[in-house]
Amino acid sequence: MKHFSACRLAGFGLLLGILGTNPVAAQQLGGHTVFPFLDLPPSAHLAALGGMNVSTRTDDPTMLFGNPALLNADMDGRLALSYVAYVADIKQSTAAYAFNTEKYGRFGVGVTYLNYGDFQSYDPAGNSLGTFGVNEYTVGVSDSYTKGKVTFGATTKLAVSSIAGSRSLAGVADVGIVYKHPTSDFTAGLAVKNAGYQFVAYPGTSRGQLPLDVQIGATVKPEHMPLQLSLTVHHLQQWDIQYLDPNARGPLDANNQPKQPTKSFGDNLARHFTASAALILGKGFNLRVGYNHLQRRELRLDNTSGSAGLSFGAMLKISSFQLEYTHATLQAAGSSEYITVSRNLNSLFKKKE
């Protein structure tokens, strides 16, 4: 009974997600899934690592959003609060807390809320009907179990999307495994994310597929070097993740006709990789940089890619608080800013002897 409920529910959600996957819809990424916000990194730490990471084992409880198997003893009692300012009025807030129980094991609780702002509403004649809101959120519970060098983890969560009072609901599951080397500073992880089933679709629409993503990665800190390096491979369940704009026109050929863009093996391969590095300047300060090639290719403009796909972050510990900030470039026209504050609550409420 110790680790029965969360893992069993997550496994059930994973089964539903795999059985419900549509092979035709899985040939492309954008526009073919529901609840795409599940792919967004909810914290400064994950965003600084390129938005995807399944192997960086720290005391930051928001890392359970990357891989539930990253839930570990160093997170016990820690509360993390995150805020993300995207372009325009789009804002995201996240809270994550990890705790350990003697009887039932270690758990993590995560809540993320995304608000798109207010929109104007009009009737068919063009008369204003006021404004309406659009928001999405998830509430989840994570559980992990460590046996030797391997940690198993699972997250079960409810996803809700709301537009002008209409709602869509889905049950979502993440499952993962993390291996930690007993002597070297090396970890490897595998996660199956966003598996599940859309229970309630929006009125007038049919049920859609969740953004299933199978990821594998590794993190290593070379001995005697202040660097921590991570590499993550995502969308392992789907090779072709390139999109070609049918309206795009390339240079002219010998017949003075515009060449149609073609898919590239090398570019498609690179889109599956996310890389990051952290410069560790002591226990209380480090600098981070991440690169996501898929994001760079999908969000670049026709004439420039700018620094799309790049993210830069920093972590600073002040007294009992840990502050994290990340600047992630979406494209040449905009970027997102992440702020995360965390603290160990066990020390805050510990009785003085």
Coordinates of C-alpha atoms in Angstrom, one line a residue:
M1 CA 0.0 0.0 0.0
K2 CA 3.0 2.3 0.5
H3 CA 3.3 3.5 -3.1
F4 CA 0.1 2.0 -4.6
S5 CA -2.2 4.9 -5.4
A6 CA -0.2 7.4 -7.3
C7 CA 1.8 4.8 -9.3
R8 CA -1.3 2.7 -10.1
L9 CA -3.3 5.8 -11.2
A10 CA -0.4 7.1 -13.3
G11 CA 0.0 3.7 -14.9
F12 CA -3.7 3.6 -15.7
G13 CA -3.4 7.1 -17.3
L14 CA -0.3 6.0 -19.2
L15 CA -2.2 3.0 -20.6
L16 CA -5.1 5.2 -21.7
G17 CA -2.7 7.7 -23.4
I18 CA -0.9 4.9 -25.4
L19 CA -4.1 3.2 -26.4
G20 CA -5.7 6.4 -27.4
T21 CA -2.8 7.7 -29.5
N22 CA -3.8 8.4 -33.1
P23 CA -0.9 7.4 -35.5
V24 CA -2.0 9.8 -38.2
A25 CA -2.2 12.8 -35.8
A26 CA 1.1 11.9 -34.3
Q27 CA 2.9 12.8 -37.6
Q28 CA 3.1 16.5 -36.6
L29 CA 3.3 18.4 -33.4
G30 CA 1.5 21.7 -33.5
G31 CA -2.2 21.9 -33.9
H32 CA -2.9 18.2 -33.4
T33 CA -3.1 18.0 -29.6
V34 CA -5.2 19.5 -26.8
F35 CA -3.8 21.0 -23.6
P36 CA -0.5 22.1 -25.3
F37 CA 0.3 24.2 -22.2
L38 CA 1.4 21.0 -20.5
D39 CA 4.6 21.3 -22.5
L40 CA 5.5 24.7 -21.0
P41 CA 8.3 24.8 -18.4
P42 CA 6.6 26.1 -15.2
S43 CA 9.7 27.3 -13.3
A44 CA 12.9 29.2 -13.7
H45 CA 15.1 26.2 -13.2
L46 CA 13.4 24.1 -15.9
A47 CA 13.3 27.0 -18.3
A48 CA 17.0 27.7 -17.9
L49 CA 17.7 24.0 -18.8
G50 CA 16.1 24.5 -22.2
G51 CA 12.6 23.8 -21.0
M52 CA 13.1 20.0 -20.9
N53 CA 15.2 18.0 -18.4
V54 CA 14.7 14.5 -16.9
S55 CA 18.0 14.0 -15.1
T56 CA 19.0 17.0 -13.1
R57 CA 18.7 15.9 -9.4
T58 CA 18.5 18.9 -7.0
D59 CA 16.5 20.1 -4.0
D60 CA 14.2 22.1 -6.2
P61 CA 10.6 20.6 -6.0
T62 CA 9.6 22.2 -9.4
M63 CA 11.9 19.6 -11.1
L64 CA 9.1 17.0 -10.5
F65 CA 7.4 18.7 -13.5
G66 CA 10.3 17.5 -15.6
N67 CA 10.4 14.0 -14.3
P68 CA 8.5 12.7 -11.2
A69 CA 11.4 10.3 -10.5
L70 CA 13.5 13.4 -9.6
L71 CA 11.5 13.7 -6.4
N72 CA 14.1 12.9 -3.7
A73 CA 15.0 13.4 0.0
D74 CA 16.7 16.7 -0.6
M75 CA 13.3 18.2 -1.5
D76 CA 11.6 17.2 1.7
G77 CA 9.8 20.2 3.3
R78 CA 10.7 22.6 0.5
L79 CA 8.1 24.9 -1.0
A80 CA 8.7 26.6 -4.4
L81 CA 6.6 29.4 -5.9
S82 CA 7.1 30.5 -9.5
Y83 CA 5.8 33.3 -11.7
V84 CA 6.2 33.5 -15.5
A85 CA 5.5 36.6 -17.6
Y86 CA 5.0 35.7 -21.2
V87 CA 4.2 38.1 -24.0
A88 CA 1.2 40.4 -23.8
D89 CA -1.0 39.6 -20.7
I90 CA -0.2 35.9 -20.5
K91 CA 1.0 35.0 -17.0
Q92 CA 1.7 31.6 -15.4
S93 CA 1.9 30.8 -11.6
T94 CA 3.2 27.6 -10.1
A95 CA 3.5 26.1 -6.6
A96 CA 5.3 22.9 -5.7
Y97 CA 5.8 21.3 -2.3
A98 CA 7.6 18.0 -1.4
F99 CA 7.2 16.1 1.9
N100 CA 7.9 12.7 3.4
T101 CA 5.7 10.5 5.5
E102 CA 7.0 7.5 7.5
K103 CA 4.0 5.4 6.6
Y104 CA 3.2 6.2 3.0
G105 CA 6.5 7.4 1.6
R106 CA 7.6 10.6 -0.2
F107 CA 5.1 12.8 -2.1
G108 CA 5.1 16.0 -4.1
V109 CA 2.2 18.3 -4.8
G110 CA 2.2 20.6 -7.8
V111 CA -0.3 23.3 -9.0
T112 CA 0.2 25.4 -12.1
Y113 CA -2.2 28.1 -13.4
L114 CA -1.9 29.9 -16.8
N115 CA -4.0 33.0 -17.5
Y116 CA -4.3 34.4 -21.0
G117 CA -5.9 37.7 -19.9
D118 CA -9.3 39.2 -20.9
F119 CA -10.8 39.2 -24.3
Q120 CA -13.6 41.3 -25.9
S121 CA -16.8 39.5 -26.7
Y122 CA -19.2 40.6 -29.5
D123 CA -22.5 39.4 -30.8
P124 CA -23.1 38.7 -34.6
A125 CA -24.1 42.3 -35.1
G126 CA -20.8 43.6 -33.7
N127 CA -22.2 44.8 -30.4
S128 CA -19.9 44.5 -27.4
L129 CA -20.9 41.9 -24.8
G130 CA -18.1 42.7 -22.4
T131 CA -15.1 40.6 -21.7
F132 CA -14.4 36.9 -21.0
G133 CA -11.4 35.1 -19.5
V134 CA -9.3 32.2 -20.8
N135 CA -7.3 30.1 -18.3
E136 CA -5.8 26.6 -17.9
Y137 CA -4.5 24.8 -14.8
T138 CA -3.3 21.5 -13.5
V139 CA -3.4 20.0 -10.0
G140 CA -1.2 17.0 -9.5
V141 CA 0.3 14.6 -6.9
S142 CA 3.7 12.9 -7.3
D143 CA 5.1 9.8 -5.6
S144 CA 8.6 8.3 -5.8
Y145 CA 10.3 5.2 -4.6
T146 CA 14.0 4.6 -4.4
K147 CA 15.5 1.1 -4.6
G148 CA 19.3 1.1 -4.7
K149 CA 20.6 3.4 -7.4
V150 CA 17.3 3.7 -9.1
T151 CA 14.3 6.0 -8.3
F152 CA 10.8 5.3 -9.8
G153 CA 8.3 8.2 -9.9
A154 CA 4.8 8.9 -11.0
T155 CA 2.5 11.9 -11.2
T156 CA -1.3 11.9 -11.5
K157 CA -2.9 15.2 -12.3
L158 CA -6.1 16.8 -13.5
A159 CA -5.9 19.3 -16.3
V160 CA -8.6 21.9 -16.8
S161 CA -9.0 24.4 -19.7
S162 CA -11.6 27.2 -19.5
I163 CA -12.9 29.6 -22.1
A164 CA -15.7 32.0 -21.3
G165 CA -17.2 29.6 -18.8
S166 CA -16.9 26.5 -21.0
R167 CA -14.5 23.8 -19.7
S168 CA -12.5 20.9 -20.9
L169 CA -11.1 18.2 -18.5
A170 CA -8.4 15.6 -18.9
G171 CA -6.6 13.1 -16.7
V172 CA -2.9 13.2 -17.2
A173 CA 0.0 11.0 -16.0
D174 CA 3.8 11.3 -16.0
V175 CA 6.0 8.3 -15.1
G176 CA 9.8 8.2 -14.9
I177 CA 13.0 6.5 -13.8
V178 CA 16.2 8.1 -12.6
Y179 CA 19.6 6.3 -12.2
K180 CA 22.2 7.9 -9.9
H181 CA 25.8 6.7 -10.0
P182 CA 26.9 5.7 -6.5
T183 CA 30.3 7.6 -6.7
S184 CA 30.4 9.9 -9.7
D185 CA 28.2 13.0 -10.1
F186 CA 26.2 11.4 -12.9
T187 CA 22.5 10.8 -13.3
A188 CA 20.4 9.5 -16.2
G189 CA 16.6 9.7 -16.5
L190 CA 13.7 8.4 -18.6
A191 CA 10.2 9.9 -18.5
V192 CA 6.9 9.4 -20.3
K193 CA 5.0 12.7 -20.0
N194 CA 1.5 13.9 -20.7
A195 CA -0.1 10.5 -21.2
G196 CA -3.8 10.3 -20.5
Y197 CA -7.3 11.0 -21.7
Q198 CA -9.5 14.0 -22.4
F199 CA -12.6 13.2 -20.4
V200 CA -14.6 16.3 -21.4
A201 CA -14.2 18.2 -24.7
Y202 CA -15.3 21.7 -25.4
P203 CA -18.9 21.9 -26.6
G204 CA -19.1 21.2 -30.4
T205 CA -15.6 19.6 -30.5
S206 CA -14.4 16.0 -30.4
R207 CA -11.9 14.6 -27.9
G208 CA -8.3 15.2 -28.9
Q209 CA -4.9 13.7 -28.1
L210 CA -2.7 14.9 -25.3
P211 CA 0.9 16.1 -26.1
L212 CA 2.5 12.8 -25.3
D213 CA 6.3 13.0 -25.0
V214 CA 8.9 10.3 -24.2
Q215 CA 12.2 11.8 -23.0
I216 CA 15.6 10.4 -22.0
G217 CA 18.6 12.4 -20.8
A218 CA 21.7 12.5 -18.7
T219 CA 23.4 15.0 -16.4
V220 CA 27.1 15.0 -15.4
K221 CA 29.4 17.2 -13.4
P222 CA 33.0 16.4 -14.4
E223 CA 35.3 16.0 -11.3
H224 CA 37.2 19.1 -10.3
M225 CA 35.3 21.2 -12.8
P226 CA 32.6 23.8 -11.8
L227 CA 30.4 22.7 -14.7
Q228 CA 27.2 20.6 -14.8
L229 CA 26.2 19.5 -18.3
S230 CA 22.9 18.1 -19.4
L231 CA 21.6 16.6 -22.6
T232 CA 17.9 15.6 -23.2
V233 CA 16.4 13.8 -26.1
H234 CA 12.6 14.3 -26.5
H235 CA 9.8 13.0 -28.6
L236 CA 11.3 9.6 -28.8
Q237 CA 8.0 8.1 -29.8
Q238 CA 7.9 10.2 -33.0
W239 CA 10.8 10.6 -35.4
D240 CA 9.4 13.2 -37.8
I241 CA 8.8 16.5 -35.9
Q242 CA 9.6 18.9 -38.8
Y243 CA 6.9 21.2 -40.2
L244 CA 7.1 22.7 -43.6
D245 CA 5.0 25.8 -44.4
P246 CA 3.1 25.0 -47.6
N247 CA 3.1 28.8 -48.4
A248 CA 6.9 29.2 -48.0
R249 CA 8.9 29.9 -51.1
G250 CA 12.6 29.2 -51.4
P251 CA 15.1 30.6 -53.9
L252 CA 14.5 30.4 -57.7
D253 CA 15.6 27.3 -59.6
A254 CA 17.1 27.1 -63.1
N255 CA 13.6 27.6 -64.6
N256 CA 13.0 30.7 -62.5
Q257 CA 10.5 28.9 -60.3
P258 CA 10.6 29.1 -56.5
K259 CA 12.0 26.0 -54.9
Q260 CA 9.8 24.2 -52.4
P261 CA 11.4 23.6 -49.0
T262 CA 12.3 20.0 -48.2
K263 CA 12.8 18.2 -45.0
S264 CA 16.4 17.6 -43.7
F265 CA 17.5 14.6 -41.8
G266 CA 20.1 16.6 -39.9
D267 CA 17.6 19.3 -38.9
N268 CA 15.0 16.8 -37.8
L269 CA 17.6 14.9 -35.7
A270 CA 18.7 18.2 -34.0
R271 CA 15.1 19.1 -33.2
H272 CA 15.0 16.1 -30.8
F273 CA 17.8 17.5 -28.6
T274 CA 17.9 20.0 -25.8
A275 CA 21.2 20.9 -24.1
S276 CA 22.2 23.0 -21.1
A277 CA 25.1 23.9 -18.8
A278 CA 25.4 25.3 -15.4
L279 CA 28.4 27.2 -14.0
I280 CA 28.6 26.4 -10.3
L281 CA 30.3 29.3 -8.5
G282 CA 29.8 27.9 -5.0
K283 CA 26.9 26.4 -3.0
G284 CA 24.9 29.6 -3.2
F285 CA 25.3 30.8 -6.7
N286 CA 25.3 29.4 -10.2
L287 CA 24.7 30.6 -13.8
R288 CA 22.8 28.5 -16.4
V289 CA 22.3 28.5 -20.1
G290 CA 20.0 26.2 -22.2
Y291 CA 19.4 25.6 -25.9
N292 CA 16.3 24.1 -27.4
H293 CA 16.7 23.5 -31.2
L294 CA 13.0 22.6 -31.8
Q295 CA 11.9 25.9 -30.2
R296 CA 14.5 27.8 -32.3
R297 CA 13.3 26.3 -35.6
E298 CA 9.6 26.6 -34.8
L299 CA 9.7 30.2 -33.5
R300 CA 12.2 31.8 -35.8
L301 CA 11.1 34.6 -38.1
D302 CA 11.5 34.4 -41.9
N303 CA 14.4 36.8 -42.0
T304 CA 16.0 36.1 -38.6
S305 CA 16.0 33.6 -35.8
G306 CA 17.5 36.0 -33.2
S307 CA 18.2 34.2 -30.0
A308 CA 15.1 32.0 -30.2
G309 CA 15.5 28.8 -28.3
L310 CA 18.2 30.2 -25.9
S311 CA 17.6 30.7 -22.2
F312 CA 19.8 32.3 -19.5
G313 CA 19.3 31.9 -15.8
A314 CA 20.9 32.4 -12.4
M315 CA 20.4 30.9 -8.9
L316 CA 21.2 32.8 -5.7
K317 CA 20.8 31.6 -2.1
I318 CA 20.2 34.4 0.4
S319 CA 19.9 33.2 4.0
S320 CA 17.2 30.4 3.9
F321 CA 15.7 31.5 0.6
Q322 CA 16.7 30.4 -2.9
L323 CA 16.0 32.8 -5.7
E324 CA 16.1 31.8 -9.3
Y325 CA 15.6 33.9 -12.5
T326 CA 15.6 32.9 -16.1
H327 CA 15.3 34.9 -19.3
A328 CA 14.0 32.7 -22.2
T329 CA 13.8 34.1 -25.7
L330 CA 10.7 33.0 -27.6
Q331 CA 11.6 34.8 -30.8
A332 CA 13.0 38.1 -32.1
A333 CA 9.6 39.7 -31.2
G334 CA 9.4 38.6 -27.5
S335 CA 10.7 36.7 -24.6
S336 CA 9.5 35.3 -21.2
E337 CA 10.8 36.0 -17.7
Y338 CA 10.8 33.4 -15.0
I339 CA 11.1 34.0 -11.2
T340 CA 11.1 31.2 -8.6
V341 CA 11.4 31.5 -4.8
S342 CA 11.9 28.5 -2.6
R343 CA 12.4 27.7 1.1
N344 CA 12.5 24.8 3.4
L345 CA 9.4 25.0 5.6
N346 CA 10.6 22.3 8.0
S347 CA 13.3 24.6 9.4
L348 CA 10.8 27.5 9.5
F349 CA 8.4 25.6 11.8
K350 CA 10.8 23.5 13.6
K351 CA 10.4 23.8 17.4
K352 CA 13.3 25.3 19.2
E353 CA 14.7 23.1 21.9

